[in-house]
Short mmCIF file of C-alpha atoms in Angstrom, two decimals:
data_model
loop_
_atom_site.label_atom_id
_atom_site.label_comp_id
_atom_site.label_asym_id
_atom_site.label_seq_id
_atom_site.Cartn_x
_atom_site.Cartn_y
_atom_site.Cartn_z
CA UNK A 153 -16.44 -18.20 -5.73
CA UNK A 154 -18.75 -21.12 -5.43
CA UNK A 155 -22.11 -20.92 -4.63
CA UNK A 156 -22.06 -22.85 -1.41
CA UNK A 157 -19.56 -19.99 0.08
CA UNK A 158 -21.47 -17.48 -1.54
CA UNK A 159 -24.72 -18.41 0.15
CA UNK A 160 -22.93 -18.56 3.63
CA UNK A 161 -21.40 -14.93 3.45
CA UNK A 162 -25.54 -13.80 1.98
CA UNK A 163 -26.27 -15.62 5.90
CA UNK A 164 -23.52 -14.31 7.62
CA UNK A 165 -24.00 -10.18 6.24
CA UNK A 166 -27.96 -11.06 7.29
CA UNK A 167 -27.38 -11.71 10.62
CA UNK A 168 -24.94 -8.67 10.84
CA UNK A 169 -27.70 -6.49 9.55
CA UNK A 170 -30.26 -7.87 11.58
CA UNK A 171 -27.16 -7.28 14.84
CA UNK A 172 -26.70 -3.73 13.43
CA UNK A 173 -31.09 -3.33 13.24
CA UNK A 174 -31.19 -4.18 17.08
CA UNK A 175 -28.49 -2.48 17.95
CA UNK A 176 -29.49 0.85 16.47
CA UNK A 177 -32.96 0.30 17.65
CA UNK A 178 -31.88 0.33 20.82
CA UNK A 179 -30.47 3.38 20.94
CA UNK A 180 -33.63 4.96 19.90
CA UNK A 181 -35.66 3.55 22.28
CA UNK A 182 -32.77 4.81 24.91
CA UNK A 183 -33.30 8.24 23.95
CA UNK A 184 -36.65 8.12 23.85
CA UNK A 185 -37.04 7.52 27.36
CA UNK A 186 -34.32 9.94 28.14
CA UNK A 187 -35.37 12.40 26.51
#
């Protein structure tokens, strides 16, 4: 794999994580002010 198109999947899985972060902090916050 070359390093180029290693460096773009490291960006790519970032900005997933950072998606899934959001995501799941939303659903806290939503059940905090349900609950």
């Amino acid at each position: 794999m070359s390093d180029q198109r290693r460096q773009e999947l490291d960006a790519a899985q970032l900005i997933y994580t950072k998606a899934d972060w959001l995501d799941l902090l939303a659903k806290i916050a939503t059940n905090s002010a349900l609950s």
